[in-house]
C-alpha atoms as an extended CHARMM CRD file, in Angstrom:
* protein
*
       221  EXT
         1         1  UNK       CA            299.9120000000       93.2700000000      268.7990000000  PROA      1               0.0000000000
         2         2  UNK       CA            297.0880000000       95.7860000000      268.6940000000  PROA      2               0.0000000000
         3         3  UNK       CA            297.1080000000       98.2400000000      271.5720000000  PROA      3               0.0000000000
         4         4  UNK       CA            294.0620000000      100.2410000000      272.5770000000  PROA      4               0.0000000000
         5         5  UNK       CA            294.1980000000      103.3720000000      274.6740000000  PROA      5               0.0000000000
         6         6  UNK       CA            291.2530000000      104.2890000000      276.8640000000  PROA      6               0.0000000000
         7         7  UNK       CA            290.0250000000      107.8740000000      277.0410000000  PROA      7               0.0000000000
         8         8  UNK       CA            287.7430000000      109.6630000000      279.4130000000  PROA      8               0.0000000000
         9         9  UNK       CA            285.7380000000      112.6870000000      278.3350000000  PROA      9               0.0000000000
        10        10  UNK       CA            285.1100000000      114.8490000000      281.3860000000  PROA      10              0.0000000000
        11        11  UNK       CA            282.3190000000      117.3500000000      280.7740000000  PROA      11              0.0000000000
        12        12  UNK       CA            282.5370000000      120.3050000000      283.1230000000  PROA      12              0.0000000000
        13        13  UNK       CA            278.8760000000      121.3020000000      282.9510000000  PROA      13              0.0000000000
        14        14  UNK       CA            277.7790000000      124.8910000000      283.5040000000  PROA      14              0.0000000000
        15        15  UNK       CA            274.7000000000      125.7950000000      285.5680000000  PROA      15              0.0000000000
        16        16  UNK       CA            271.3290000000      126.0070000000      283.7900000000  PROA      16              0.0000000000
        17        17  UNK       CA            271.2610000000      129.7680000000      284.3130000000  PROA      17              0.0000000000
        18        18  UNK       CA            274.0620000000      130.1750000000      281.7850000000  PROA      18              0.0000000000
        19        19  UNK       CA            273.1070000000      127.2560000000      279.5570000000  PROA      19              0.0000000000
        20        20  UNK       CA            272.3280000000      129.5650000000      276.6480000000  PROA      20              0.0000000000
        21        21  UNK       CA            275.9160000000      130.8700000000      276.6480000000  PROA      21              0.0000000000
        22        22  UNK       CA            278.5460000000      128.1190000000      276.6710000000  PROA      22              0.0000000000
        23        23  UNK       CA            279.5720000000      124.6540000000      277.7900000000  PROA      23              0.0000000000
        24        24  UNK       CA            283.1870000000      123.8130000000      278.6570000000  PROA      24              0.0000000000
        25        25  UNK       CA            284.4830000000      120.2660000000      278.2630000000  PROA      25              0.0000000000
        26        26  UNK       CA            287.7780000000      118.5500000000      278.9450000000  PROA      26              0.0000000000
        27        27  UNK       CA            289.0880000000      115.4210000000      277.2120000000  PROA      27              0.0000000000
        28        28  UNK       CA            291.7490000000      113.5110000000      279.1290000000  PROA      28              0.0000000000
        29        29  UNK       CA            293.4870000000      110.1560000000      279.0090000000  PROA      29              0.0000000000
        30        30  UNK       CA            292.1110000000      107.4620000000      281.2750000000  PROA      30              0.0000000000
        31        31  UNK       CA            293.8210000000      107.4890000000      284.6430000000  PROA      31              0.0000000000
        32        32  UNK       CA            294.7110000000      111.1520000000      284.2810000000  PROA      32              0.0000000000
        33        33  UNK       CA            297.7720000000      110.3980000000      282.1440000000  PROA      33              0.0000000000
        34        34  UNK       CA            297.3610000000      113.6630000000      280.2450000000  PROA      34              0.0000000000
        35        35  UNK       CA            295.0800000000      115.7480000000      278.0290000000  PROA      35              0.0000000000
        36        36  UNK       CA            293.9630000000      114.7550000000      274.5420000000  PROA      36              0.0000000000
        37        37  UNK       CA            294.3200000000      117.3040000000      271.7700000000  PROA      37              0.0000000000
        38        38  UNK       CA            292.4770000000      117.3240000000      268.4630000000  PROA      38              0.0000000000
        39        39  UNK       CA            289.2420000000      115.6840000000      269.6220000000  PROA      39              0.0000000000
        40        40  UNK       CA            286.1970000000      117.1770000000      267.8740000000  PROA      40              0.0000000000
        41        41  UNK       CA            283.2160000000      117.6450000000      270.1910000000  PROA      41              0.0000000000
        42        42  UNK       CA            279.7660000000      118.8880000000      269.2070000000  PROA      42              0.0000000000
        43        43  UNK       CA            276.2850000000      119.1650000000      270.6470000000  PROA      43              0.0000000000
        44        44  UNK       CA            272.8460000000      119.1600000000      268.9900000000  PROA      44              0.0000000000
        45        45  UNK       CA            271.5470000000      122.4100000000      270.4780000000  PROA      45              0.0000000000
        46        46  UNK       CA            269.4490000000      123.2160000000      267.3920000000  PROA      46              0.0000000000
        47        47  UNK       CA            271.7250000000      125.9980000000      266.1400000000  PROA      47              0.0000000000
        48        48  UNK       CA            272.8930000000      126.1940000000      262.5180000000  PROA      48              0.0000000000
        49        49  UNK       CA            276.0100000000      127.8240000000      261.1080000000  PROA      49              0.0000000000
        50        50  UNK       CA            276.1900000000      129.5650000000      257.7420000000  PROA      50              0.0000000000
        51        51  UNK       CA            278.0340000000      127.6620000000      254.9780000000  PROA      51              0.0000000000
        52        52  UNK       CA            281.5250000000      128.8790000000      254.1190000000  PROA      52              0.0000000000
        53        53  UNK       CA            284.2640000000      128.3150000000      251.5500000000  PROA      53              0.0000000000
        54        54  UNK       CA            287.3700000000      126.6830000000      253.0010000000  PROA      54              0.0000000000
        55        55  UNK       CA            290.6760000000      125.2480000000      251.8040000000  PROA      55              0.0000000000
        56        56  UNK       CA            292.5680000000      122.0100000000      252.4130000000  PROA      56              0.0000000000
        57        57  UNK       CA            295.9020000000      122.1070000000      250.5740000000  PROA      57              0.0000000000
        58        58  UNK       CA            298.5850000000      119.5080000000      249.9520000000  PROA      58              0.0000000000
        59        59  UNK       CA            302.1900000000      120.2810000000      250.8820000000  PROA      59              0.0000000000
        60        60  UNK       CA            305.1380000000      117.9710000000      251.6430000000  PROA      60              0.0000000000
        61        61  UNK       CA            302.8820000000      115.0280000000      250.7260000000  PROA      61              0.0000000000
        62        62  UNK       CA            300.4720000000      115.8720000000      253.5430000000  PROA      62              0.0000000000
        63        63  UNK       CA            297.0210000000      117.4350000000      253.8360000000  PROA      63              0.0000000000
        64        64  UNK       CA            296.7840000000      120.7820000000      255.6470000000  PROA      64              0.0000000000
        65        65  UNK       CA            294.9090000000      120.9030000000      257.9380000000  PROA      65              0.0000000000
        66        66  UNK       CA            294.5650000000      117.2090000000      258.7370000000  PROA      66              0.0000000000
        67        67  UNK       CA            291.1900000000      117.8790000000      260.3750000000  PROA      67              0.0000000000
        68        68  UNK       CA            288.7880000000      120.4680000000      258.9680000000  PROA      68              0.0000000000
        69        69  UNK       CA            285.4760000000      121.3730000000      260.6460000000  PROA      69              0.0000000000
        70        70  UNK       CA            282.7030000000      122.6520000000      258.3720000000  PROA      70              0.0000000000
        71        71  UNK       CA            279.0200000000      123.6300000000      258.5600000000  PROA      71              0.0000000000
        72        72  UNK       CA            276.6950000000      121.7130000000      256.2390000000  PROA      72              0.0000000000
        73        73  UNK       CA            276.5550000000      123.2990000000      252.7740000000  PROA      73              0.0000000000
        74        74  UNK       CA            280.1730000000      124.4900000000      252.7790000000  PROA      74              0.0000000000
        75        75  UNK       CA            282.5890000000      124.0490000000      249.8700000000  PROA      75              0.0000000000
        76        76  UNK       CA            286.3180000000      123.2530000000      249.9140000000  PROA      76              0.0000000000
        77        77  UNK       CA            289.1750000000      123.9600000000      247.5150000000  PROA      77              0.0000000000
        78        78  UNK       CA            292.0140000000      121.4160000000      247.3240000000  PROA      78              0.0000000000
        79        79  UNK       CA            295.0780000000      123.2760000000      245.9360000000  PROA      79              0.0000000000
        80        80  UNK       CA            298.2020000000      121.2030000000      245.3120000000  PROA      80              0.0000000000
        81        81  UNK       CA            301.2690000000      123.1260000000      246.5390000000  PROA      81              0.0000000000
        82        82  UNK       CA            303.6680000000      120.2100000000      246.1250000000  PROA      82              0.0000000000
        83        83  UNK       CA            306.1510000000      119.4970000000      243.3410000000  PROA      83              0.0000000000
        84        84  UNK       CA            304.4080000000      116.1610000000      242.8810000000  PROA      84              0.0000000000
        85        85  UNK       CA            300.9500000000      115.3380000000      241.5690000000  PROA      85              0.0000000000
        86        86  UNK       CA            298.1230000000      114.1420000000      243.8050000000  PROA      86              0.0000000000
        87        87  UNK       CA            294.8760000000      112.2360000000      243.2850000000  PROA      87              0.0000000000
        88        88  UNK       CA            292.4680000000      113.2140000000      246.0910000000  PROA      88              0.0000000000
        89        89  UNK       CA            289.4200000000      111.0490000000      246.7890000000  PROA      89              0.0000000000
        90        90  UNK       CA            286.8180000000      110.0450000000      249.3680000000  PROA      90              0.0000000000
        91        91  UNK       CA            284.5430000000      107.0040000000      249.5470000000  PROA      91              0.0000000000
        92        92  UNK       CA            282.7820000000      108.2260000000      252.7030000000  PROA      92              0.0000000000
        93        93  UNK       CA            278.9480000000      108.0630000000      252.6990000000  PROA      93              0.0000000000
        94        94  UNK       CA            278.7520000000      111.7170000000      253.7810000000  PROA      94              0.0000000000
        95        95  UNK       CA            280.6450000000      112.7300000000      250.6090000000  PROA      95              0.0000000000
        96        96  UNK       CA            282.0580000000      110.6420000000      247.7660000000  PROA      96              0.0000000000
        97        97  UNK       CA            284.2620000000      112.4620000000      245.2530000000  PROA      97              0.0000000000
        98        98  UNK       CA            287.3260000000      111.9790000000      243.0930000000  PROA      98              0.0000000000
        99        99  UNK       CA            289.8650000000      114.6120000000      241.9920000000  PROA      99              0.0000000000
       100       100  UNK       CA            291.9630000000      112.7410000000      239.4600000000  PROA      100             0.0000000000
       101       101  UNK       CA            295.7220000000      113.2110000000      239.1710000000  PROA      101             0.0000000000
       102       102  UNK       CA            296.3940000000      116.9600000000      239.1200000000  PROA      102             0.0000000000
       103       103  UNK       CA            298.7520000000      119.8000000000      239.9670000000  PROA      103             0.0000000000
       104       104  UNK       CA            297.7960000000      123.3360000000      240.9660000000  PROA      104             0.0000000000
       105       105  UNK       CA            294.1670000000      124.1690000000      241.7150000000  PROA      105             0.0000000000
       106       106  UNK       CA            291.1320000000      122.1380000000      240.5780000000  PROA      106             0.0000000000
       107       107  UNK       CA            288.6210000000      124.2250000000      238.6370000000  PROA      107             0.0000000000
       108       108  UNK       CA            285.7390000000      123.9380000000      241.0930000000  PROA      108             0.0000000000
       109       109  UNK       CA            285.4930000000      123.3940000000      244.8570000000  PROA      109             0.0000000000
       110       110  UNK       CA            283.8560000000      120.3170000000      246.3620000000  PROA      110             0.0000000000
       111       111  UNK       CA            280.4580000000      120.8410000000      248.0360000000  PROA      111             0.0000000000
       112       112  UNK       CA            279.8100000000      119.1290000000      251.3900000000  PROA      112             0.0000000000
       113       113  UNK       CA            276.0280000000      119.1030000000      251.6990000000  PROA      113             0.0000000000
       114       114  UNK       CA            275.5020000000      116.2970000000      254.2370000000  PROA      114             0.0000000000
       115       115  UNK       CA            276.6190000000      115.9890000000      257.8730000000  PROA      115             0.0000000000
       116       116  UNK       CA            279.1080000000      113.2520000000      258.7220000000  PROA      116             0.0000000000
       117       117  UNK       CA            282.7780000000      112.2890000000      258.8290000000  PROA      117             0.0000000000
       118       118  UNK       CA            284.5690000000      112.4540000000      255.4600000000  PROA      118             0.0000000000
       119       119  UNK       CA            287.8860000000      110.6040000000      255.2090000000  PROA      119             0.0000000000
       120       120  UNK       CA            290.2810000000      111.7640000000      252.4660000000  PROA      120             0.0000000000
       121       121  UNK       CA            293.1560000000      109.9540000000      250.8140000000  PROA      121             0.0000000000
       122       122  UNK       CA            295.5370000000      110.1610000000      247.8630000000  PROA      122             0.0000000000
       123       123  UNK       CA            295.7220000000      107.3540000000      245.2930000000  PROA      123             0.0000000000
       124       124  UNK       CA            299.4210000000      108.0760000000      244.6910000000  PROA      124             0.0000000000
       125       125  UNK       CA            300.6250000000      108.5380000000      248.2830000000  PROA      125             0.0000000000
       126       126  UNK       CA            298.9790000000      105.9290000000      250.4940000000  PROA      126             0.0000000000
       127       127  UNK       CA            300.1470000000      107.4890000000      253.7640000000  PROA      127             0.0000000000
       128       128  UNK       CA            298.2610000000      110.7330000000      253.1010000000  PROA      128             0.0000000000
       129       129  UNK       CA            295.0940000000      110.9850000000      255.1800000000  PROA      129             0.0000000000
       130       130  UNK       CA            292.8190000000      113.7820000000      256.3460000000  PROA      130             0.0000000000
       131       131  UNK       CA            289.2970000000      114.2150000000      257.6890000000  PROA      131             0.0000000000
       132       132  UNK       CA            286.4920000000      116.7150000000      257.2370000000  PROA      132             0.0000000000
       133       133  UNK       CA            283.8770000000      116.8520000000      260.0020000000  PROA      133             0.0000000000
       134       134  UNK       CA            280.6410000000      118.2450000000      258.5660000000  PROA      134             0.0000000000
       135       135  UNK       CA            278.0910000000      119.2130000000      261.2150000000  PROA      135             0.0000000000
       136       136  UNK       CA            274.7210000000      120.9650000000      261.3180000000  PROA      136             0.0000000000
       137       137  UNK       CA            275.3740000000      122.8530000000      264.5680000000  PROA      137             0.0000000000
       138       138  UNK       CA            277.3620000000      125.8710000000      265.6950000000  PROA      138             0.0000000000
       139       139  UNK       CA            278.0790000000      124.1800000000      269.0380000000  PROA      139             0.0000000000
       140       140  UNK       CA            281.2530000000      122.4710000000      267.8140000000  PROA      140             0.0000000000
       141       141  UNK       CA            284.9570000000      122.7600000000      268.5230000000  PROA      141             0.0000000000
       142       142  UNK       CA            288.2840000000      120.9590000000      268.7890000000  PROA      142             0.0000000000
       143       143  UNK       CA            290.1880000000      120.3800000000      272.0090000000  PROA      143             0.0000000000
       144       144  UNK       CA            293.3500000000      122.4190000000      272.5900000000  PROA      144             0.0000000000
       145       145  UNK       CA            296.6880000000      121.3000000000      274.0620000000  PROA      145             0.0000000000
       146       146  UNK       CA            295.0860000000      121.1780000000      277.5060000000  PROA      146             0.0000000000
       147       147  UNK       CA            292.3420000000      118.9050000000      276.1680000000  PROA      147             0.0000000000
       148       148  UNK       CA            289.7000000000      121.6050000000      276.6240000000  PROA      148             0.0000000000
       149       149  UNK       CA            287.0220000000      123.0310000000      274.3560000000  PROA      149             0.0000000000
       150       150  UNK       CA            284.2260000000      125.5260000000      274.9700000000  PROA      150             0.0000000000
       151       151  UNK       CA            281.0200000000      125.1420000000      272.9610000000  PROA      151             0.0000000000
       152       152  UNK       CA            278.8480000000      128.1910000000      272.3460000000  PROA      152             0.0000000000
       153       153  UNK       CA            275.2300000000      127.1540000000      272.9850000000  PROA      153             0.0000000000
       154       154  UNK       CA            272.1600000000      128.8150000000      271.5180000000  PROA      154             0.0000000000
       155       155  UNK       CA            268.8100000000      127.4970000000      272.7140000000  PROA      155             0.0000000000
       156       156  UNK       CA            267.3010000000      130.9620000000      272.4490000000  PROA      156             0.0000000000
       157       157  UNK       CA            264.0320000000      131.4830000000      274.3200000000  PROA      157             0.0000000000
       158       158  UNK       CA            263.0730000000      127.8120000000      273.9910000000  PROA      158             0.0000000000
       159       159  UNK       CA            263.7940000000      125.1840000000      276.6170000000  PROA      159             0.0000000000
       160       160  UNK       CA            266.4200000000      122.5290000000      275.7450000000  PROA      160             0.0000000000
       161       161  UNK       CA            265.0000000000      119.1200000000      274.7630000000  PROA      161             0.0000000000
       162       162  UNK       CA            264.7920000000      116.2330000000      277.2250000000  PROA      162             0.0000000000
       163       163  UNK       CA            268.1020000000      114.8030000000      276.0120000000  PROA      163             0.0000000000
       164       164  UNK       CA            271.0570000000      116.1250000000      274.0580000000  PROA      164             0.0000000000
       165       165  UNK       CA            273.4590000000      114.1700000000      271.8530000000  PROA      165             0.0000000000
       166       166  UNK       CA            277.0760000000      114.8710000000      272.7090000000  PROA      166             0.0000000000
       167       167  UNK       CA            279.3020000000      113.7550000000      269.8160000000  PROA      167             0.0000000000
       168       168  UNK       CA            282.9960000000      112.9660000000      270.3660000000  PROA      168             0.0000000000
       169       169  UNK       CA            285.2420000000      112.1730000000      267.3970000000  PROA      169             0.0000000000
       170       170  UNK       CA            288.9870000000      111.5670000000      267.0330000000  PROA      170             0.0000000000
       171       171  UNK       CA            290.9620000000      110.2590000000      264.0180000000  PROA      171             0.0000000000
       172       172  UNK       CA            292.3120000000      107.3500000000      266.0910000000  PROA      172             0.0000000000
       173       173  UNK       CA            288.9530000000      105.9560000000      267.1680000000  PROA      173             0.0000000000
       174       174  UNK       CA            288.6770000000      102.2330000000      266.3420000000  PROA      174             0.0000000000
       175       175  UNK       CA            285.8600000000      103.2500000000      263.9780000000  PROA      175             0.0000000000
       176       176  UNK       CA            286.7440000000      106.7770000000      262.8730000000  PROA      176             0.0000000000
       177       177  UNK       CA            283.9430000000      106.9000000000      260.2850000000  PROA      177             0.0000000000
       178       178  UNK       CA            281.5200000000      108.1920000000      262.9250000000  PROA      178             0.0000000000
       179       179  UNK       CA            281.6000000000      109.9090000000      266.3110000000  PROA      179             0.0000000000
       180       180  UNK       CA            280.9700000000      108.3150000000      269.6710000000  PROA      180             0.0000000000
       181       181  UNK       CA            277.5840000000      109.6060000000      270.8620000000  PROA      181             0.0000000000
       182       182  UNK       CA            276.6450000000      110.1250000000      274.4880000000  PROA      182             0.0000000000
       183       183  UNK       CA            273.0680000000      111.0580000000      275.3760000000  PROA      183             0.0000000000
       184       184  UNK       CA            272.9390000000      113.6850000000      278.1210000000  PROA      184             0.0000000000
       185       185  UNK       CA            269.8040000000      114.4040000000      280.1450000000  PROA      185             0.0000000000
       186       186  UNK       CA            269.2090000000      118.1430000000      279.7660000000  PROA      186             0.0000000000
       187       187  UNK       CA            268.2800000000      118.3290000000      283.4540000000  PROA      187             0.0000000000
       188       188  UNK       CA            271.7970000000      117.1950000000      284.3350000000  PROA      188             0.0000000000
       189       189  UNK       CA            273.2060000000      120.3940000000      282.8510000000  PROA      189             0.0000000000
       190       190  UNK       CA            272.1260000000      122.1320000000      286.0420000000  PROA      190             0.0000000000
       191       191  UNK       CA            274.2680000000      119.8040000000      288.1550000000  PROA      191             0.0000000000
       192       192  UNK       CA            277.8560000000      120.5050000000      289.1240000000  PROA      192             0.0000000000
       193       193  UNK       CA            278.9560000000      116.8790000000      288.6730000000  PROA      193             0.0000000000
       194       194  UNK       CA            280.8060000000      115.9340000000      285.4930000000  PROA      194             0.0000000000
       195       195  UNK       CA            279.5060000000      113.6130000000      282.8200000000  PROA      195             0.0000000000
       196       196  UNK       CA            282.2160000000      111.0480000000      281.9000000000  PROA      196             0.0000000000
       197       197  UNK       CA            282.4030000000      108.9900000000      278.6880000000  PROA      197             0.0000000000
       198       198  UNK       CA            284.9930000000      106.2440000000      278.1260000000  PROA      198             0.0000000000
       199       199  UNK       CA            286.2470000000      105.6900000000      274.5590000000  PROA      199             0.0000000000
       200       200  UNK       CA            289.2080000000      103.8320000000      273.0230000000  PROA      200             0.0000000000
       201       201  UNK       CA            291.8760000000      105.0170000000      270.6000000000  PROA      201             0.0000000000
       202       202  UNK       CA            294.2290000000      103.1330000000      268.3370000000  PROA      202             0.0000000000
       203       203  UNK       CA            297.9900000000      103.7450000000      268.7960000000  PROA      203             0.0000000000
       204       204  UNK       CA            299.7930000000      106.5190000000      266.9560000000  PROA      204             0.0000000000
       205       205  UNK       CA            300.5230000000      105.6010000000      263.3100000000  PROA      205             0.0000000000
       206       206  UNK       CA            304.0660000000      104.8040000000      262.2260000000  PROA      206             0.0000000000
       207       207  UNK       CA            306.1610000000      107.3370000000      260.3480000000  PROA      207             0.0000000000
       208       208  UNK       CA            306.0560000000      107.4210000000      256.5510000000  PROA      208             0.0000000000
       209       209  UNK       CA            308.0890000000      104.7020000000      254.8730000000  PROA      209             0.0000000000
       210       210  UNK       CA            310.0150000000      104.8600000000      251.5790000000  PROA      210             0.0000000000
       211       211  UNK       CA            308.2040000000      105.7200000000      248.3640000000  PROA      211             0.0000000000
       212       212  UNK       CA            307.0030000000      102.7420000000      246.3470000000  PROA      212             0.0000000000
       213       213  UNK       CA            307.4880000000      102.4230000000      242.5670000000  PROA      213             0.0000000000
       214       214  UNK       CA            304.2090000000      104.1480000000      241.6290000000  PROA      214             0.0000000000
       215       215  UNK       CA            304.8580000000      107.0460000000      243.9930000000  PROA      215             0.0000000000
       216       216  UNK       CA            308.3470000000      107.5660000000      242.5470000000  PROA      216             0.0000000000
       217       217  UNK       CA            306.8900000000      107.8980000000      239.0430000000  PROA      217             0.0000000000
       218       218  UNK       CA            304.9390000000      111.0030000000      240.1360000000  PROA      218             0.0000000000
       219       219  UNK       CA            307.5360000000      112.4040000000      242.5170000000  PROA      219             0.0000000000
       220       220  UNK       CA            308.4990000000      115.2940000000      240.2410000000  PROA      220             0.0000000000
       221       221  UNK       CA            306.3030000000      117.2220000000      237.8240000000  PROA      221             0.0000000000
């Protein structure tokens, strides 16, 4: 039986006088059952972050980190620090690539030049999964253990547009290939009331099962 868990995103909006500084948000379970950690939240305030070079490594047949946040134009290295080979790939529209069976460090990093959600897997170890969130804004962050995140806003001297797109993404969304988008009236940012968005999550995945025949073949180098 498929179980869905409702979420509420409570946006604690700051007054317009400090709009150019930051916006604090809180993600919590529906009914106040507890905070939600690891939700990626971002806002289209017009800011752009400089590309960087990051790393997502494999260890203990897992990706580290499981969620990586990047500005558009960034590149990522995928070092294998296991004693087993991996075959890293993505079929996501935002970035399709294939790092065939390897150990150690691939020769060149992978460039992520389009915004979107990139889901990663391993052809040898089916349970391995990770995500890269590529965004074209600096107003982005991930909720902490209290379900809170503070976004640094930068409208500069210009007025904010009539509406802003608030993006909320979590790996257990029913469709985790894209964020849930909530349009916020910029005028509402001056109000003290909270904007609330309801989303659904799939249940926690089961623990890793035993290795299948193909996985056992590549267990040791």
